Short mmCIF file of C-alpha atoms in Angstrom, two decimals:
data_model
loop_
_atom_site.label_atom_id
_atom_site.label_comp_id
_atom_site.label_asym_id
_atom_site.label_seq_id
_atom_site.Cartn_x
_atom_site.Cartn_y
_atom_site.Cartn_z
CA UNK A 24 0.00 0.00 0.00
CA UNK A 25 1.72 3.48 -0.97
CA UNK A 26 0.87 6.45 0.57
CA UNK A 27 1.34 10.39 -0.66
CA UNK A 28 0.80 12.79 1.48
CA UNK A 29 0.05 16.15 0.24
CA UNK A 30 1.98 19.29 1.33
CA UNK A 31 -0.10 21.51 3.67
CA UNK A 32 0.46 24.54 0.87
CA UNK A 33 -1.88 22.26 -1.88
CA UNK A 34 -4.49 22.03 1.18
CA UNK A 35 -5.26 25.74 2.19
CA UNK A 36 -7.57 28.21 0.19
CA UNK A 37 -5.60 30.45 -2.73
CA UNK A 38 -7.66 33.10 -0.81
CA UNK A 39 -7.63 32.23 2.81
CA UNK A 40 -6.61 35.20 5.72
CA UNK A 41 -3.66 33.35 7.08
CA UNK A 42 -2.32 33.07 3.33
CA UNK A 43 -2.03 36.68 3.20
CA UNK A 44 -0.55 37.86 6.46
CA UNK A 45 2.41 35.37 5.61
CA UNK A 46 2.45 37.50 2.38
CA UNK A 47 1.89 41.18 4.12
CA UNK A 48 4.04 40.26 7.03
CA UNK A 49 7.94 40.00 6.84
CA UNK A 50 7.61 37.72 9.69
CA UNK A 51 11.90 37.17 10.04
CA UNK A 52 12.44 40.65 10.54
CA UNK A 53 9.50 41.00 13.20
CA UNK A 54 11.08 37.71 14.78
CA UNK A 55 14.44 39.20 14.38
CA UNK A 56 15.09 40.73 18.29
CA UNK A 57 13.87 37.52 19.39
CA UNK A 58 16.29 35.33 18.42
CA UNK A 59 18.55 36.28 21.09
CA UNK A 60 16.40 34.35 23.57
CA UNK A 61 17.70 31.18 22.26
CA UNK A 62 20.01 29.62 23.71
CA UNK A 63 22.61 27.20 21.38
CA UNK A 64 23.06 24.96 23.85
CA UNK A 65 20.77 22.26 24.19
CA UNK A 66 18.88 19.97 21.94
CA UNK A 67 16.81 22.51 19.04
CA UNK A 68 13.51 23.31 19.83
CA UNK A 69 10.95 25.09 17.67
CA UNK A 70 12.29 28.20 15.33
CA UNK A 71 11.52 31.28 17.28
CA UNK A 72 9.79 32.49 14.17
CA UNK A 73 7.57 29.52 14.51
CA UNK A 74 6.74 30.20 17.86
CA UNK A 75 5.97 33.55 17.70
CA UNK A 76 3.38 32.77 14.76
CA UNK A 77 1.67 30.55 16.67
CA UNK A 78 1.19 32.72 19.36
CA UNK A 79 -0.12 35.54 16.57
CA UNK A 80 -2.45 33.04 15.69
CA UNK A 81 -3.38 32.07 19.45
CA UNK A 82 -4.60 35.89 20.07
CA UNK A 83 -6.30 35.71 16.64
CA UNK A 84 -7.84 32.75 17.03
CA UNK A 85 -8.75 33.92 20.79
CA UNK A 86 -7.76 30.68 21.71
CA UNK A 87 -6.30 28.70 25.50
CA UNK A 88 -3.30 27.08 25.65
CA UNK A 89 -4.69 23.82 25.31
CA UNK A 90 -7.17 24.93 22.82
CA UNK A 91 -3.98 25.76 20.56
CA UNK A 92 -2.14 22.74 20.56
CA UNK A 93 -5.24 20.82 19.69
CA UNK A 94 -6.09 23.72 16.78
CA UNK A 95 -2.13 23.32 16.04
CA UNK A 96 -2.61 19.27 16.00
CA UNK A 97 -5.50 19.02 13.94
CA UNK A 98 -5.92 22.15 11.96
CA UNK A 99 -4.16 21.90 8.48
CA UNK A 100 -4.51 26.23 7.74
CA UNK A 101 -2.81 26.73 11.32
CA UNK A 102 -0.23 24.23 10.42
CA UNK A 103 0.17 26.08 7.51
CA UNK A 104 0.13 29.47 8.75
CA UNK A 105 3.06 28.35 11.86
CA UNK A 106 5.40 26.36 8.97
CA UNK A 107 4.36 23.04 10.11
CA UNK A 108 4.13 19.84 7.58
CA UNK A 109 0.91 17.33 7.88
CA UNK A 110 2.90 15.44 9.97
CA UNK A 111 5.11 17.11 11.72
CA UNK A 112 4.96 17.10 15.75
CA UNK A 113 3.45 20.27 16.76
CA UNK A 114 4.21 22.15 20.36
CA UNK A 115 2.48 21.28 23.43
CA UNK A 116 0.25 23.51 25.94
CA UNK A 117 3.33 24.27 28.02
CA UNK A 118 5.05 25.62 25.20
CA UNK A 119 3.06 28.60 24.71
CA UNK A 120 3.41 29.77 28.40
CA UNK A 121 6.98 29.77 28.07
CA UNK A 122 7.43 31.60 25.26
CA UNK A 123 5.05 33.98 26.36
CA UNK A 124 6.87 34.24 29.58
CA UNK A 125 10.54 34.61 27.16
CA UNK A 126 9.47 37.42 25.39
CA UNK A 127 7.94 39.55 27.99
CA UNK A 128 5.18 42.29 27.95
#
């Protein structure tokens, strides 16, 4: 039995919103004073970029941590929209908190 799975671009509206704020928004440069709170040590986490999109897409969404990493699990336009593949591991609940709590008011 083969198996193709599609790439998340072929799966999201030509039209949809979170289509064009990837295309408005120059999303490494507003990422780009974030990237200090990386560390290089350590095993790699998510791309700070990444992070920071989903939590764009948390307020937009208006939804709860938990809420988001189910939306971010089984949503194929937010998966999209953050730079995740079909079947790629997406953050957890925690996640969100703490890079909340890295970047600061």
């Amino acid at each position: 039995m083969s198996m193709i799975i599609p790439n998340v671009e072929e799966l999201v509206e030509e039209d949809h919103l979170y289509r064009k704020l990837l295309k408005v928004v120059d999303w490494t440069e507003v990422t780009f004073t974030l990237r200090n709170l990386y560390s290089a040590k350590g095993r790699a986490g998510y791309a700070v970029e990444q992070g920071f999109r989903c939590l764009v897409l948390q307020f937009l969404e208006d939804q709860s941590d938990r809420q988001m990493e189910r939306f971010l699990k089984y949503d194929v336009s937010a998966k999209y929209f953050t730079g995740f593949g079909l079947t790629e591991q997406t953050p957890d609940h925690a996640y969100f908190g703490q890079l909340r709590k890295r970047i600061g008011t």
